[in-house]
PDB file of C-alpha atoms in Angstrom:
ATOM      1  CA  UNK A   7     -29.757  57.692  11.421  1.00  0.00           C
ATOM      2  CA  UNK A   8     -28.789  54.246  10.265  1.00  0.00           C
ATOM      3  CA  UNK A   9     -28.576  51.158  12.452  1.00  0.00           C
ATOM      4  CA  UNK A  10     -28.077  50.782  16.139  1.00  0.00           C
ATOM      5  CA  UNK A  11     -25.238  52.597  17.884  1.00  0.00           C
ATOM      6  CA  UNK A  12     -22.345  50.605  19.309  1.00  0.00           C
ATOM      7  CA  UNK A  13     -20.617  51.054  22.646  1.00  0.00           C
ATOM      8  CA  UNK A  14     -18.495  54.248  22.508  1.00  0.00           C
ATOM      9  CA  UNK A  15     -15.925  52.848  24.942  1.00  0.00           C
ATOM     10  CA  UNK A  16     -15.386  49.727  22.809  1.00  0.00           C
ATOM     11  CA  UNK A  17     -15.129  51.900  19.690  1.00  0.00           C
ATOM     12  CA  UNK A  18     -12.495  54.155  21.304  1.00  0.00           C
ATOM     13  CA  UNK A  19     -10.554  51.056  22.279  1.00  0.00           C
ATOM     14  CA  UNK A  20     -10.649  49.855  18.645  1.00  0.00           C
ATOM     15  CA  UNK A  21      -9.575  53.256  17.286  1.00  0.00           C
ATOM     16  CA  UNK A  22      -6.653  53.445  19.740  1.00  0.00           C
ATOM     17  CA  UNK A  23      -5.638  49.898  18.777  1.00  0.00           C
ATOM     18  CA  UNK A  24      -5.631  50.716  15.042  1.00  0.00           C
ATOM     19  CA  UNK A  25      -3.580  53.864  15.633  1.00  0.00           C
ATOM     20  CA  UNK A  26      -1.105  51.984  17.810  1.00  0.00           C
ATOM     21  CA  UNK A  27      -0.388  49.131  15.391  1.00  0.00           C
ATOM     22  CA  UNK A  28       0.126  50.962  12.095  1.00  0.00           C
ATOM     23  CA  UNK A  29       2.049  53.922  10.666  1.00  0.00           C
ATOM     24  CA  UNK A  30       0.146  53.543   7.379  1.00  0.00           C
ATOM     25  CA  UNK A  31      -1.748  56.818   7.810  1.00  0.00           C
ATOM     26  CA  UNK A  32      -4.274  56.473   4.946  1.00  0.00           C
ATOM     27  CA  UNK A  33      -5.254  53.017   6.205  1.00  0.00           C
ATOM     28  CA  UNK A  34      -5.555  54.276   9.797  1.00  0.00           C
ATOM     29  CA  UNK A  35      -7.728  57.250   8.791  1.00  0.00           C
ATOM     30  CA  UNK A  36      -9.986  55.047   6.621  1.00  0.00           C
ATOM     31  CA  UNK A  37     -10.443  52.710   9.566  1.00  0.00           C
ATOM     32  CA  UNK A  38     -11.264  55.625  11.868  1.00  0.00           C
ATOM     33  CA  UNK A  39     -14.031  57.061   9.646  1.00  0.00           C
ATOM     34  CA  UNK A  40     -15.492  53.577   9.115  1.00  0.00           C
ATOM     35  CA  UNK A  41     -15.528  53.009  12.874  1.00  0.00           C
ATOM     36  CA  UNK A  42     -17.114  56.431  13.550  1.00  0.00           C
ATOM     37  CA  UNK A  43     -19.854  55.855  10.955  1.00  0.00           C
ATOM     38  CA  UNK A  44     -20.753  52.410  12.279  1.00  0.00           C
ATOM     39  CA  UNK A  45     -20.444  53.282  15.966  1.00  0.00           C
ATOM     40  CA  UNK A  46     -22.575  56.424  15.800  1.00  0.00           C
ATOM     41  CA  UNK A  47     -25.065  54.826  13.395  1.00  0.00           C
ATOM     42  CA  UNK A  48     -24.819  57.798  11.001  1.00  0.00           C
ATOM     43  CA  UNK A  49     -25.023  58.004   7.213  1.00  0.00           C
ATOM     44  CA  UNK A  50     -21.353  58.887   6.703  1.00  0.00           C
ATOM     45  CA  UNK A  51     -18.252  60.538   8.081  1.00  0.00           C
ATOM     46  CA  UNK A  52     -15.214  62.284   6.679  1.00  0.00           C
ATOM     47  CA  UNK A  53     -11.870  63.541   7.851  1.00  0.00           C
ATOM     48  CA  UNK A  54     -10.328  66.611   6.213  1.00  0.00           C
ATOM     49  CA  UNK A  55      -6.911  68.160   6.767  1.00  0.00           C
ATOM     50  CA  UNK A  56      -6.015  71.805   6.444  1.00  0.00           C
ATOM     51  CA  UNK A  57      -3.683  72.503   3.504  1.00  0.00           C
ATOM     52  CA  UNK A  58      -0.342  74.234   4.210  1.00  0.00           C
ATOM     53  CA  UNK A  59      -1.738  77.601   3.048  1.00  0.00           C
ATOM     54  CA  UNK A  60      -4.750  77.155   5.375  1.00  0.00           C
ATOM     55  CA  UNK A  61      -7.238  77.922   2.604  1.00  0.00           C
ATOM     56  CA  UNK A  62      -8.697  74.475   1.846  1.00  0.00           C
ATOM     57  CA  UNK A  63      -9.687  71.365   3.735  1.00  0.00           C
ATOM     58  CA  UNK A  64      -8.336  68.390   1.826  1.00  0.00           C
ATOM     59  CA  UNK A  65     -10.140  65.071   2.005  1.00  0.00           C
ATOM     60  CA  UNK A  66      -8.035  62.496   3.868  1.00  0.00           C
ATOM     61  CA  UNK A  67     -10.637  59.773   4.468  1.00  0.00           C
ATOM     62  CA  UNK A  68     -14.353  59.166   4.064  1.00  0.00           C
ATOM     63  CA  UNK A  69     -16.916  56.434   4.661  1.00  0.00           C
ATOM     64  CA  UNK A  70     -20.503  56.300   3.407  1.00  0.00           C
ATOM     65  CA  UNK A  71     -20.407  59.171   0.899  1.00  0.00           C
ATOM     66  CA  UNK A  72     -20.863  58.685  -2.849  1.00  0.00           C
ATOM     67  CA  UNK A  73     -18.056  59.411  -5.309  1.00  0.00           C
ATOM     68  CA  UNK A  74     -20.217  62.166  -6.810  1.00  0.00           C
ATOM     69  CA  UNK A  75     -20.501  63.944  -3.481  1.00  0.00           C
ATOM     70  CA  UNK A  76     -16.813  63.484  -2.697  1.00  0.00           C
ATOM     71  CA  UNK A  77     -15.967  65.141  -6.035  1.00  0.00           C
ATOM     72  CA  UNK A  78     -18.334  68.095  -5.514  1.00  0.00           C
ATOM     73  CA  UNK A  79     -15.463  70.564  -5.284  1.00  0.00           C
ATOM     74  CA  UNK A  80     -12.967  71.890  -2.768  1.00  0.00           C
ATOM     75  CA  UNK A  81     -13.979  72.818   0.755  1.00  0.00           C
ATOM     76  CA  UNK A  82     -12.776  76.403   0.964  1.00  0.00           C
ATOM     77  CA  UNK A  83     -12.308  77.701   4.493  1.00  0.00           C
ATOM     78  CA  UNK A  84     -13.357  81.189   3.387  1.00  0.00           C
ATOM     79  CA  UNK A  85     -16.731  79.904   2.099  1.00  0.00           C
ATOM     80  CA  UNK A  86     -17.492  77.421   4.870  1.00  0.00           C
ATOM     81  CA  UNK A  87     -18.671  79.112   8.057  1.00  0.00           C
ATOM     82  CA  UNK A  88     -19.079  75.682   9.598  1.00  0.00           C
ATOM     83  CA  UNK A  89     -15.407  74.820   9.109  1.00  0.00           C
ATOM     84  CA  UNK A  90     -14.127  78.298  10.030  1.00  0.00           C
ATOM     85  CA  UNK A  91     -15.725  77.870  13.459  1.00  0.00           C
ATOM     86  CA  UNK A  92     -14.412  74.304  13.832  1.00  0.00           C
ATOM     87  CA  UNK A  93     -10.900  75.438  12.888  1.00  0.00           C
ATOM     88  CA  UNK A  94     -11.072  77.868  15.818  1.00  0.00           C
ATOM     89  CA  UNK A  95     -11.504  74.847  18.100  1.00  0.00           C
ATOM     90  CA  UNK A  96     -15.317  74.683  18.406  1.00  0.00           C
ATOM     91  CA  UNK A  97     -17.533  71.663  17.812  1.00  0.00           C
ATOM     92  CA  UNK A  98     -20.349  72.732  15.475  1.00  0.00           C
ATOM     93  CA  UNK A  99     -23.738  71.199  14.782  1.00  0.00           C
ATOM     94  CA  UNK A 100     -25.885  72.082  11.775  1.00  0.00           C
ATOM     95  CA  UNK A 101     -29.507  70.983  11.954  1.00  0.00           C
ATOM     96  CA  UNK A 102     -30.145  70.999   8.192  1.00  0.00           C
ATOM     97  CA  UNK A 103     -27.140  71.223   5.857  1.00  0.00           C
ATOM     98  CA  UNK A 104     -29.484  71.554   2.879  1.00  0.00           C
ATOM     99  CA  UNK A 105     -30.668  75.006   4.009  1.00  0.00           C
ATOM    100  CA  UNK A 106     -27.993  76.296   6.418  1.00  0.00           C
ATOM    101  CA  UNK A 107     -25.957  79.157   4.914  1.00  0.00           C
ATOM    102  CA  UNK A 108     -22.850  78.005   6.845  1.00  0.00           C
ATOM    103  CA  UNK A 109     -22.721  74.791   4.785  1.00  0.00           C
ATOM    104  CA  UNK A 110     -20.817  75.377   1.550  1.00  0.00           C
ATOM    105  CA  UNK A 111     -22.556  72.775  -0.621  1.00  0.00           C
ATOM    106  CA  UNK A 112     -26.218  72.849   0.465  1.00  0.00           C
ATOM    107  CA  UNK A 113     -27.521  71.806  -2.976  1.00  0.00           C
ATOM    108  CA  UNK A 114     -25.141  68.861  -3.117  1.00  0.00           C
ATOM    109  CA  UNK A 115     -26.126  67.903   0.437  1.00  0.00           C
ATOM    110  CA  UNK A 116     -29.730  67.690  -0.754  1.00  0.00           C
ATOM    111  CA  UNK A 117     -28.750  65.434  -3.679  1.00  0.00           C
ATOM    112  CA  UNK A 118     -26.719  63.236  -1.297  1.00  0.00           C
ATOM    113  CA  UNK A 119     -29.532  63.037   1.260  1.00  0.00           C
ATOM    114  CA  UNK A 120     -27.552  64.740   4.026  1.00  0.00           C
ATOM    115  CA  UNK A 121     -29.476  66.568   6.747  1.00  0.00           C
ATOM    116  CA  UNK A 122     -27.650  67.170  10.056  1.00  0.00           C
ATOM    117  CA  UNK A 123     -23.877  67.531  10.344  1.00  0.00           C
ATOM    118  CA  UNK A 124     -21.626  67.527  13.409  1.00  0.00           C
ATOM    119  CA  UNK A 125     -18.085  68.844  12.950  1.00  0.00           C
ATOM    120  CA  UNK A 126     -15.283  68.677  15.522  1.00  0.00           C
ATOM    121  CA  UNK A 127     -11.743  70.059  15.257  1.00  0.00           C
ATOM    122  CA  UNK A 128      -8.651  67.870  14.960  1.00  0.00           C
ATOM    123  CA  UNK A 129      -6.451  69.522  17.533  1.00  0.00           C
ATOM    124  CA  UNK A 130      -2.834  68.952  18.466  1.00  0.00           C
ATOM    125  CA  UNK A 131      -2.071  71.153  21.448  1.00  0.00           C
ATOM    126  CA  UNK A 132      -3.440  74.566  20.519  1.00  0.00           C
ATOM    127  CA  UNK A 133      -3.065  73.928  16.776  1.00  0.00           C
ATOM    128  CA  UNK A 134      -6.052  72.731  14.693  1.00  0.00           C
ATOM    129  CA  UNK A 135      -4.949  70.650  11.695  1.00  0.00           C
ATOM    130  CA  UNK A 136      -8.327  69.623  10.262  1.00  0.00           C
ATOM    131  CA  UNK A 137     -11.878  68.500  11.008  1.00  0.00           C
ATOM    132  CA  UNK A 138     -13.827  65.296  11.562  1.00  0.00           C
ATOM    133  CA  UNK A 139     -17.449  65.354  10.353  1.00  0.00           C
ATOM    134  CA  UNK A 140     -20.433  63.053  10.670  1.00  0.00           C
ATOM    135  CA  UNK A 141     -23.518  63.282   8.434  1.00  0.00           C
ATOM    136  CA  UNK A 142     -27.046  62.022   9.062  1.00  0.00           C
ATOM    137  CA  UNK A 143     -29.843  61.379   6.572  1.00  0.00           C
ATOM    138  CA  UNK A 144     -32.498  62.894   8.880  1.00  0.00           C
ATOM    139  CA  UNK A 145     -32.568  65.942  11.118  1.00  0.00           C
ATOM    140  CA  UNK A 146     -30.791  64.792  14.245  1.00  0.00           C
ATOM    141  CA  UNK A 147     -29.718  66.547  17.431  1.00  0.00           C
ATOM    142  CA  UNK A 148     -26.532  64.968  18.744  1.00  0.00           C
ATOM    143  CA  UNK A 149     -26.218  64.249  22.477  1.00  0.00           C
ATOM    144  CA  UNK A 150     -23.323  65.356  24.688  1.00  0.00           C
ATOM    145  CA  UNK A 151     -22.075  61.744  24.593  1.00  0.00           C
ATOM    146  CA  UNK A 152     -22.137  61.764  20.775  1.00  0.00           C
ATOM    147  CA  UNK A 153     -20.128  64.989  20.704  1.00  0.00           C
ATOM    148  CA  UNK A 154     -17.685  63.795  23.388  1.00  0.00           C
ATOM    149  CA  UNK A 155     -17.104  60.520  21.524  1.00  0.00           C
ATOM    150  CA  UNK A 156     -16.425  62.342  18.254  1.00  0.00           C
ATOM    151  CA  UNK A 157     -14.098  64.830  19.987  1.00  0.00           C
ATOM    152  CA  UNK A 158     -12.161  61.935  21.583  1.00  0.00           C
ATOM    153  CA  UNK A 159     -11.781  60.196  18.207  1.00  0.00           C
ATOM    154  CA  UNK A 160     -10.694  63.514  16.659  1.00  0.00           C
ATOM    155  CA  UNK A 161      -8.010  63.923  19.334  1.00  0.00           C
ATOM    156  CA  UNK A 162      -6.725  60.392  18.744  1.00  0.00           C
ATOM    157  CA  UNK A 163      -6.776  61.000  14.990  1.00  0.00           C
ATOM    158  CA  UNK A 164      -4.793  64.221  15.353  1.00  0.00           C
ATOM    159  CA  UNK A 165      -2.172  62.369  17.415  1.00  0.00           C
ATOM    160  CA  UNK A 166      -1.950  59.637  14.755  1.00  0.00           C
ATOM    161  CA  UNK A 167      -1.515  62.251  12.018  1.00  0.00           C
ATOM    162  CA  UNK A 168       1.204  64.096  13.931  1.00  0.00           C
ATOM    163  CA  UNK A 169       2.988  60.829  14.768  1.00  0.00           C
ATOM    164  CA  UNK A 170       2.935  59.815  11.093  1.00  0.00           C
ATOM    165  CA  UNK A 171       4.296  63.227  10.062  1.00  0.00           C
ATOM    166  CA  UNK A 172       7.060  63.051  12.687  1.00  0.00           C
ATOM    167  CA  UNK A 173       7.909  59.499  11.596  1.00  0.00           C
ATOM    168  CA  UNK A 174       8.119  60.618   7.951  1.00  0.00           C
ATOM    169  CA  UNK A 175      10.329  63.596   8.857  1.00  0.00           C
ATOM    170  CA  UNK A 176      12.610  61.345  10.907  1.00  0.00           C
ATOM    171  CA  UNK A 177      12.821  58.848   8.043  1.00  0.00           C
ATOM    172  CA  UNK A 178      13.675  61.635   5.590  1.00  0.00           C
ATOM    173  CA  UNK A 179      16.389  62.984   7.921  1.00  0.00           C
ATOM    174  CA  UNK A 180      17.810  59.472   8.336  1.00  0.00           C
ATOM    175  CA  UNK A 181      17.861  58.921   4.548  1.00  0.00           C
ATOM    176  CA  UNK A 182      19.637  62.256   4.005  1.00  0.00           C
ATOM    177  CA  UNK A 183      22.171  61.448   6.719  1.00  0.00           C
ATOM    178  CA  UNK A 184      22.900  58.047   5.159  1.00  0.00           C
ATOM    179  CA  UNK A 185      23.286  59.591   1.699  1.00  0.00           C
ATOM    180  CA  UNK A 186      25.708  62.178   3.118  1.00  0.00           C
ATOM    181  CA  UNK A 187      27.670  59.449   4.952  1.00  0.00           C
ATOM    182  CA  UNK A 188      28.020  57.410   1.727  1.00  0.00           C
ATOM    183  CA  UNK A 189      29.367  60.484  -0.091  1.00  0.00           C
ATOM    184  CA  UNK A 190      31.979  61.005   2.627  1.00  0.00           C
ATOM    185  CA  UNK A 191      32.925  57.309   2.527  1.00  0.00           C
ATOM    186  CA  UNK A 192      33.388  57.459  -1.278  1.00  0.00           C
ATOM    187  CA  UNK A 193      35.895  60.312  -0.966  1.00  0.00           C
TER     188      UNK A 193
END
């Protein structure tokens, strides 16, 4: 683990504040993974969203990972036991990603210096839309408080993602309505 952990309550306050002041989703998600990495004192974190076909987890934001690791290849739900369990709503801990068969890219984890991984689902109601992961550079057993903090951030992140999607849909509907109104006015 990297530096000293910060106060989880203060970090949740900061995450909620970022979500509340911006509808710029990429910026909000980048801020969330940066905050998670620094607060938990871990090597890195990432946030992945399930694609519409529910076959891949697409990278939405990351902090602390190298470009080489980020470009390792797609995270396929079928090949990632870790993510299949998380997408069912479970929080999953892997002691050593370099050797665990549930981790899709064990060899790349070794090159990146990743050891333990904690994955929590991004849930909106009963629907899971992605995962939030943290990575350590040493074998690390996460505490209940670590897991609860990450689950709380994941819930806030899922709300931010759904709000951004709803906002975009509303904006699209409004644009279509205005375009239709202008056509009627021209006739």
